[in-house]
Coordinates of C-alpha atoms and ligand atoms in Angstrom, one line a residue:
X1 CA -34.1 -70.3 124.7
X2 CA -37.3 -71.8 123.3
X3 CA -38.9 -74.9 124.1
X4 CA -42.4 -76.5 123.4
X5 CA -43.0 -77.0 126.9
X6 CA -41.9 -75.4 130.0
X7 CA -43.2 -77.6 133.5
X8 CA -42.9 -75.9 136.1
X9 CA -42.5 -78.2 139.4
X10 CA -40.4 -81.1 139.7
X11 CA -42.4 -83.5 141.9
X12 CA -44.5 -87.0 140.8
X13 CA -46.4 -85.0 138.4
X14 CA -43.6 -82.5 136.5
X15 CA -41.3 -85.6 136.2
X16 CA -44.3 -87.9 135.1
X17 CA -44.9 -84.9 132.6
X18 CA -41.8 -84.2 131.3
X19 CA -41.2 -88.7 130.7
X20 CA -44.6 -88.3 128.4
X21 CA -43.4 -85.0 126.7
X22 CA -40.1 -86.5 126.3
X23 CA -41.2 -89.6 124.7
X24 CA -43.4 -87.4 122.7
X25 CA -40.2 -85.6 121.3
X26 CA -40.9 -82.3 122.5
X27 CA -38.3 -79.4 123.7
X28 CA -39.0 -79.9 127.1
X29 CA -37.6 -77.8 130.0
X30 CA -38.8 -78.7 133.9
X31 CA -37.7 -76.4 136.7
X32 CA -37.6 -77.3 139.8
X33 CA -37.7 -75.1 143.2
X34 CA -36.8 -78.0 145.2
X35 CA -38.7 -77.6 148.0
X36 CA -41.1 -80.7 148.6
X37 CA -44.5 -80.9 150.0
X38 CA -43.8 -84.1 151.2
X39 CA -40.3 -82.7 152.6
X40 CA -40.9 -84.0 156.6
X41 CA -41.9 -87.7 155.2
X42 CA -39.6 -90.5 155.1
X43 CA -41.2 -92.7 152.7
X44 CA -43.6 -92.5 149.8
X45 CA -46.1 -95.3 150.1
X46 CA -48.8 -96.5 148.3
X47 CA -47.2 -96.1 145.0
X48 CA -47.2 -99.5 143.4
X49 CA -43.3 -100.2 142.4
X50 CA -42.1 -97.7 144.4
X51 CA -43.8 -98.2 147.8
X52 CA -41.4 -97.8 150.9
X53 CA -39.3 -96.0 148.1
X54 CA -38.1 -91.8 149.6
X55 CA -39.0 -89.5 148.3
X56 CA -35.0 -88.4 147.1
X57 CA -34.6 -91.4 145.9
X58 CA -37.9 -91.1 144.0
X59 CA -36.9 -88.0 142.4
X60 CA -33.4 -89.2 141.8
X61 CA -34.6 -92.5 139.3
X62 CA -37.2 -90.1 137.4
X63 CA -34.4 -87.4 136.7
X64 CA -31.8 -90.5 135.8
X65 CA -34.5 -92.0 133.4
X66 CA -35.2 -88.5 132.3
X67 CA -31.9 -88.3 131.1
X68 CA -32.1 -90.8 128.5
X69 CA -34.0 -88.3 126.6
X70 CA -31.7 -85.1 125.2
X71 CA -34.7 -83.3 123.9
X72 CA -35.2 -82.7 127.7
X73 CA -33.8 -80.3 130.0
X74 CA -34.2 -80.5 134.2
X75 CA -33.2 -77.7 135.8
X76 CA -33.0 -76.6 139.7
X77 CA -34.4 -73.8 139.4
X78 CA -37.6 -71.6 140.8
X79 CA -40.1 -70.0 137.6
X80 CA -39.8 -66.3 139.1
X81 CA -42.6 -64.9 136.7
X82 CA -45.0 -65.8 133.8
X83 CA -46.7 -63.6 131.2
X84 CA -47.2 -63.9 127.4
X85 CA -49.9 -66.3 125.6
X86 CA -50.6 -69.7 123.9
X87 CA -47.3 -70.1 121.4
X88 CA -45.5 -67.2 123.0
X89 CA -45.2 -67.6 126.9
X90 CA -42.3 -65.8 128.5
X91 CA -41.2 -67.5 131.7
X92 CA -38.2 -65.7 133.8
X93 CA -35.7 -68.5 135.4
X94 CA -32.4 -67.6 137.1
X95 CA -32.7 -63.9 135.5
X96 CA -33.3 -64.6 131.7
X97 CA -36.5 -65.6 129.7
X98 CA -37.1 -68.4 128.3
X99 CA -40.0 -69.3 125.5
X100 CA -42.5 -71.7 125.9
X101 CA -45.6 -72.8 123.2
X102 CA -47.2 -74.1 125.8
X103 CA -47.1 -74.4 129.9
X104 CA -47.8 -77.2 132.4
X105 CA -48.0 -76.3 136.3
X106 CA -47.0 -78.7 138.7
X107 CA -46.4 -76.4 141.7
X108 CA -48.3 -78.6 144.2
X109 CA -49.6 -77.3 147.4
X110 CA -48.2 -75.3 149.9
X111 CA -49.8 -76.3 153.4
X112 CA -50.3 -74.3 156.6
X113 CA -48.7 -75.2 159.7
X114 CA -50.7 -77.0 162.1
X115 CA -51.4 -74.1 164.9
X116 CA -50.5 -76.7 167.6
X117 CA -48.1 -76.5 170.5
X118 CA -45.4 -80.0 169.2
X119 CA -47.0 -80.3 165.8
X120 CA -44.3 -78.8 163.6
X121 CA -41.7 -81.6 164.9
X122 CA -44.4 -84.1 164.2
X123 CA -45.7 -83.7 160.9
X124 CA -44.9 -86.5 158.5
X125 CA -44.1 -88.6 161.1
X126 CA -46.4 -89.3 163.4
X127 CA -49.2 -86.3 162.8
X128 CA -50.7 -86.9 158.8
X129 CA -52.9 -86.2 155.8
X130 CA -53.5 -89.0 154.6
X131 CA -54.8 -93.1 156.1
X132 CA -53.9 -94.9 152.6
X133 CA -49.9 -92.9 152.5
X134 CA -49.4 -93.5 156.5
X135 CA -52.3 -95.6 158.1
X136 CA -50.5 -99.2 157.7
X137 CA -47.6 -98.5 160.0
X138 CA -49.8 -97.2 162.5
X139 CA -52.6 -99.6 162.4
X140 CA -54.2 -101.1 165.6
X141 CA -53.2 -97.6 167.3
X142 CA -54.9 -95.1 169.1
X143 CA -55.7 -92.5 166.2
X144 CA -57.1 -88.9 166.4
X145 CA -58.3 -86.8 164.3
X146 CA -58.3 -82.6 164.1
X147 CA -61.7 -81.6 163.3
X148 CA -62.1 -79.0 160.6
X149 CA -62.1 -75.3 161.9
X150 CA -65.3 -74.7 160.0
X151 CA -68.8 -76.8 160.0
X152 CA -71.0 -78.0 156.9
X153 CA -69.5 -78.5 154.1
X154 CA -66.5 -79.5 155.8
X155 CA -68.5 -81.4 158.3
X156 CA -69.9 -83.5 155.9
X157 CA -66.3 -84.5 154.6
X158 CA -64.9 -84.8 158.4
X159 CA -67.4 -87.5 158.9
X160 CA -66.8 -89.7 155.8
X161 CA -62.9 -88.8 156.9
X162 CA -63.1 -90.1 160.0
X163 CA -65.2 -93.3 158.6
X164 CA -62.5 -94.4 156.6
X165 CA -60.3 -94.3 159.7
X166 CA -62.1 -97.5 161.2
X167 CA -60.4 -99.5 158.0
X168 CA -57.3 -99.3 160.0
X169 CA -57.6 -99.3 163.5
X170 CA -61.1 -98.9 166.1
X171 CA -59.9 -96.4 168.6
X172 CA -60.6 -93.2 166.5
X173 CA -60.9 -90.3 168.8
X174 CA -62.2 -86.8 167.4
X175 CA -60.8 -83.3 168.7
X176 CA -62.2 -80.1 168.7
X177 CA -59.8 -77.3 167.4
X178 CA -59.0 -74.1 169.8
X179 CA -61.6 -71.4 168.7
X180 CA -64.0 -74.1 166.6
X181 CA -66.4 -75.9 169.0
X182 CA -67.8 -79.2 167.3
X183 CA -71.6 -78.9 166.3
X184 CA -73.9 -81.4 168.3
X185 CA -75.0 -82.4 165.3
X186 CA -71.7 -83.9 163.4
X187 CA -70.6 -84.9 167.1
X188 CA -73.7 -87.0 167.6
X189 CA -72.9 -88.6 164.0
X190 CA -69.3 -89.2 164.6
X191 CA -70.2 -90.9 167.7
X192 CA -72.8 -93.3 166.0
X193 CA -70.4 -95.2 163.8
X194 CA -67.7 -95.3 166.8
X195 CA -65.7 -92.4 166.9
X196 CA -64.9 -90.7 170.6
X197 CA -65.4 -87.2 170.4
X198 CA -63.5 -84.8 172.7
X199 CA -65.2 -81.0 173.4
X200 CA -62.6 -80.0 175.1
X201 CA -60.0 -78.0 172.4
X202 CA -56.6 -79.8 171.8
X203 CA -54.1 -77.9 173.8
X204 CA -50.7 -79.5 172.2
X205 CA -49.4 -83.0 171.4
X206 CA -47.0 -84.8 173.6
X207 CA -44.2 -86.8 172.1
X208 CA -41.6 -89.2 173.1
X209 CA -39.1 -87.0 174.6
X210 CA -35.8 -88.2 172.5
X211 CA -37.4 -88.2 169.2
X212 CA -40.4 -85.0 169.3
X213 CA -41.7 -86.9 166.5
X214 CA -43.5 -89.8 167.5
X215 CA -46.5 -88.1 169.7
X216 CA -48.4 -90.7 172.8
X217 CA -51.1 -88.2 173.4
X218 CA -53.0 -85.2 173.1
X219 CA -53.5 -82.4 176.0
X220 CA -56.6 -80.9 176.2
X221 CA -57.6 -77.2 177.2
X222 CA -59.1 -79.0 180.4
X223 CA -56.0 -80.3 181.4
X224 CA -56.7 -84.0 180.4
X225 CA -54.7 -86.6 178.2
X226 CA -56.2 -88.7 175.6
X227 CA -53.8 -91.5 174.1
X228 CA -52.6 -90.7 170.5
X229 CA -50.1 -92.9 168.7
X230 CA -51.3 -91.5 165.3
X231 CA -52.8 -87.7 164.2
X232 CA -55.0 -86.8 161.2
X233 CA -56.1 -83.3 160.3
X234 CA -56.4 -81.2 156.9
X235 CA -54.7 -78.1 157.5
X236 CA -55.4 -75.4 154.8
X237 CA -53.2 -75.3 151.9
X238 CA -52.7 -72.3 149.6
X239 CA -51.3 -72.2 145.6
X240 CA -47.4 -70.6 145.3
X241 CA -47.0 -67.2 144.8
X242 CA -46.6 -68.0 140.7
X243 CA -50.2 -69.6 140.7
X244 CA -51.5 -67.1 142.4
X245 CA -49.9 -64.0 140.4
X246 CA -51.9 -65.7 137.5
X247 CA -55.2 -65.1 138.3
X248 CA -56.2 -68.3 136.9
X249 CA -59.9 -69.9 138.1
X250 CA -60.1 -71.4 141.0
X251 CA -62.6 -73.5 142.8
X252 CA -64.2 -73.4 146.2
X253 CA -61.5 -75.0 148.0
X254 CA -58.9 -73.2 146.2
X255 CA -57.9 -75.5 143.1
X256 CA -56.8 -74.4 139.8
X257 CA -59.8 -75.5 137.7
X258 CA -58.6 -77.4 134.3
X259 CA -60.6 -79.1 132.3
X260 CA -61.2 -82.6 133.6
X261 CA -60.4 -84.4 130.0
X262 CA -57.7 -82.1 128.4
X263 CA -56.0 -80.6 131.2
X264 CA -56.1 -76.8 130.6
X265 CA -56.6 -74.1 132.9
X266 CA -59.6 -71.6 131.4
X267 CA -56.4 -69.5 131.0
X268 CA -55.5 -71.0 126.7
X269 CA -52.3 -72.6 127.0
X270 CA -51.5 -73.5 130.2
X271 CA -52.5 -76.5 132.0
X272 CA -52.5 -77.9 135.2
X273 CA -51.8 -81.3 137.3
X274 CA -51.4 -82.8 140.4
X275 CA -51.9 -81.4 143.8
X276 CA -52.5 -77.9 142.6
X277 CA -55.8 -79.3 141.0
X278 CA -57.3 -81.7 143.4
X279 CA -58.2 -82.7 147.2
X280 CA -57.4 -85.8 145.8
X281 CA -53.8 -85.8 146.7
X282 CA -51.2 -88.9 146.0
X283 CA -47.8 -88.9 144.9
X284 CA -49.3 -91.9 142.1
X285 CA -52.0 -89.6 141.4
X286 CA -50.0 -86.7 140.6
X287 CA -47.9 -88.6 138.4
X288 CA -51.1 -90.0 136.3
X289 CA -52.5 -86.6 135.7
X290 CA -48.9 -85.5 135.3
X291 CA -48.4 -88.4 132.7
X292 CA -52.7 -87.2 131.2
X293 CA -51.0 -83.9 131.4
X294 CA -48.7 -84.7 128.8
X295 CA -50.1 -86.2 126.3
X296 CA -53.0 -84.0 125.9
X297 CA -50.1 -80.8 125.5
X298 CA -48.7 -83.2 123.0
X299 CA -51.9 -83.9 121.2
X300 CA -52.8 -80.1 121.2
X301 CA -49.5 -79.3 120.0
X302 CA -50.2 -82.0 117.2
X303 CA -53.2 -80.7 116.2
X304 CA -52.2 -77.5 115.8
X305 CA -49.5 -78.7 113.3
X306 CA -52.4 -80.4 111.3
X307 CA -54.3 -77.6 110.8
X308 CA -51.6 -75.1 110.1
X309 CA -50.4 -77.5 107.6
X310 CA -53.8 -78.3 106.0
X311 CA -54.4 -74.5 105.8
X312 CA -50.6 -73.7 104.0
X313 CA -51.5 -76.9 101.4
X314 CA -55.2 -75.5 100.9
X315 CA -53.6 -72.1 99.7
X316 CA -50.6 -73.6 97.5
X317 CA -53.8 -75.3 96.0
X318 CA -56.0 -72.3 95.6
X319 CA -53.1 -69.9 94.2
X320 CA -52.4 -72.7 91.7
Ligands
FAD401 C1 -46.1 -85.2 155.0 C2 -46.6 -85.7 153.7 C3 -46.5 -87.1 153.4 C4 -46.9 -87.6 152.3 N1 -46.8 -89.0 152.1 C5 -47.3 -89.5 150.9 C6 -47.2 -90.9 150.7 O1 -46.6 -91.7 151.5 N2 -47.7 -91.4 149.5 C7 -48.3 -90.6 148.6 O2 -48.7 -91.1 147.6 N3 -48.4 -89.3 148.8 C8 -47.9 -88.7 149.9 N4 -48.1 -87.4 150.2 C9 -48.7 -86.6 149.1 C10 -47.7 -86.3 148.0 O3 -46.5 -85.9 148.5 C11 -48.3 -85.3 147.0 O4 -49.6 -85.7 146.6 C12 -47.4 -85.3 145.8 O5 -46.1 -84.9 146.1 C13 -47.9 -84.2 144.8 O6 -47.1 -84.2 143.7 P1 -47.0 -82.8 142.8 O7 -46.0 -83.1 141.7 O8 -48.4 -82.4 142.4 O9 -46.4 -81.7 143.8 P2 -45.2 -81.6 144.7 O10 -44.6 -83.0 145.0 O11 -45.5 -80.8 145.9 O12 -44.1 -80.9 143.8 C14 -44.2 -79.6 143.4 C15 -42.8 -79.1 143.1 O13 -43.0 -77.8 142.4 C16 -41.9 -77.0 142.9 N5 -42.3 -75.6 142.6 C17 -43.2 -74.9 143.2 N6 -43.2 -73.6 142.7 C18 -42.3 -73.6 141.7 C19 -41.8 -72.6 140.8 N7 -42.3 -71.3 140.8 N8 -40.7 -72.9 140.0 C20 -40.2 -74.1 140.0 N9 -40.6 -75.1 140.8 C21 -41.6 -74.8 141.7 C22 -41.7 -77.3 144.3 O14 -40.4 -77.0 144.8 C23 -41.9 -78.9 144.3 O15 -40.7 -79.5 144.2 C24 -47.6 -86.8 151.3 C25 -47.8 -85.4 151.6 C26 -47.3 -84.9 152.8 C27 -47.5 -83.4 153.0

């Protein structure tokens, strides 16, 4: 089958896409692996419309408003392989090709577990990413925060992390990692706005016993317990396997690189949005660059059209 546009990755930016694409009248076909990033949360928030909304249900309305328009196609399905160029990508999908002019990626993130005893059954709930997604329903608790395994440049980010945590609650407590001790210097500047920093490495979380998911405090290596209704850390995040079999350019921290304006990758024809391209993650900013996404494969596709067609009328005029 052939299509205009294939997206791969059903989350806020694919379906935010494939709405734009859609409009736009394109062949459209989105595939969909299914697995979330946000799988362990129970709520999207910060979205404006859709705050408090999950994140099924979120899916659920974009694929029903989706189907208003038959010139796209949403499939559950994983994108096993990509080759071909600009006008002529092959992309295999439940063991056939498909043809696609163009390609948007949408994959998202994949992120590393957190190597802490009680995390896993935490994450999402209780242990997060992110103060502006989860920091409301926690505020005025005791909060922590997982310092990063590596110092400057990531020490410079921690601290303007942890900053930001003071917006929603004053007991901000800083932990060292197992392995990573804290420099005195960023522990001397987390200190000086607020922050309590603990040397000691985190040993594991301790939750309420019924639930796992809710944690009351950390352990430490040296045997102590510091209150913690609320954890925040960055664990590393990697591209899928299809990103990475692409060898497309990618920055220091591991982002496809597209071009801020249009949206392609340095690879011609394929673009990126979303989580795969940014630190700055958000189910509403995947969708906007998902949406920016759209319109500039539309435009490109438009364009392309123009000039074919002023080149085809430029040599009926010459031969005449
Ligand atoms: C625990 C947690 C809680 C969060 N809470 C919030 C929140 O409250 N508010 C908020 O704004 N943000 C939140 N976020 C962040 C938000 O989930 C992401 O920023 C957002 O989902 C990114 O959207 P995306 O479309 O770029 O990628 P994703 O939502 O990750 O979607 C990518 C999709 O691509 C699919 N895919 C991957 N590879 C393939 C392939 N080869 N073929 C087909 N499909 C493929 C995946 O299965 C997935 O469905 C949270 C994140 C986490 C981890």
């Amino acid at each position: 089958m052939n299509f205009d546009v294939v997206i791969v990755g059903g989350g806020p930016s694919g379906l935010a896409a494939a709405l734009t694409l859609g409009r736009a009248r394109r062949a459209v076909l989105l595939c969909d692996a299914g697995e979330r990033r946000n799988q362990a949360a129970e709520h999207i928030h910060n979205f404006v419309t859709r705050d408090q909304t999950p994140p099924d249900e979120f899916r659920r309305v974009a694929r029903e408003q989706l189907a208003r328009y038959p010139n796209v196609l949403v499939r559950d399905a994983r994108i096993e392989a990509l080759d071909g160029e600009r006008d002529a990508f092959r992309l295999r999908v439940d063991g056939a090709d498909v043809i696609a002019k163009r390609v948007l990626l949408c994959t998202g993130m994949l992120d590393e577990p957190l190597l802490i005893e009680g995390a896993r059954e935490a994450w999402g709930r209780s242990i997060f990413q992110c103060p502006y997604c989860h920091g409301w329903e926690a505020q005025d608790r005791a909060w922590g925060f997982v310092a990063p395994a590596h110092d400057a440049p990531h020490a410079a980010m921690a601290a303007q992390f942890v900053q930001q945590l003071f917006a929603w609650t004053d007991r901000v407590t800083v932990f060292a990692q197992r392995g990573h001790a804290l420099s005195d210097a960023l522990a001397a500047q987390l200190e000086s706005f607020g922050a309590r920093v603990e040397r000691s490495p985190i040993r594991r979380v301790i939750a309420d016993d019924n639930t796992r998911t809710q944690i009351r405090a950390i352990e430490l290596e040296d045997g102590s317990k510091v209150p913690c209704d609320a954890l925040f850390a960055h664990p590393p995040q990697r591209q899928t396997a299809l990103v990475a079999s692409l060898g497309l350019a990618l920055d220091a921290d591991g982002y496809v690189t597209a071009d801020p304006a249009r949206r392609e990758t340095a690879r011609p024809g394929i673009y990126a949005s979303g989580d795969l391209s940014t630190r700055m993650q958000g189910a509403i900013f995947a969708a906007a660059s998902g949406a920016h996404a759209g319109a500039m494969i539309n435009f490109d596709l438009a364009q392309q059209r123009a000039t074919q067609r002023a080149s085809s009328r430029a040599r009926v005029e010459t031969s005449e």
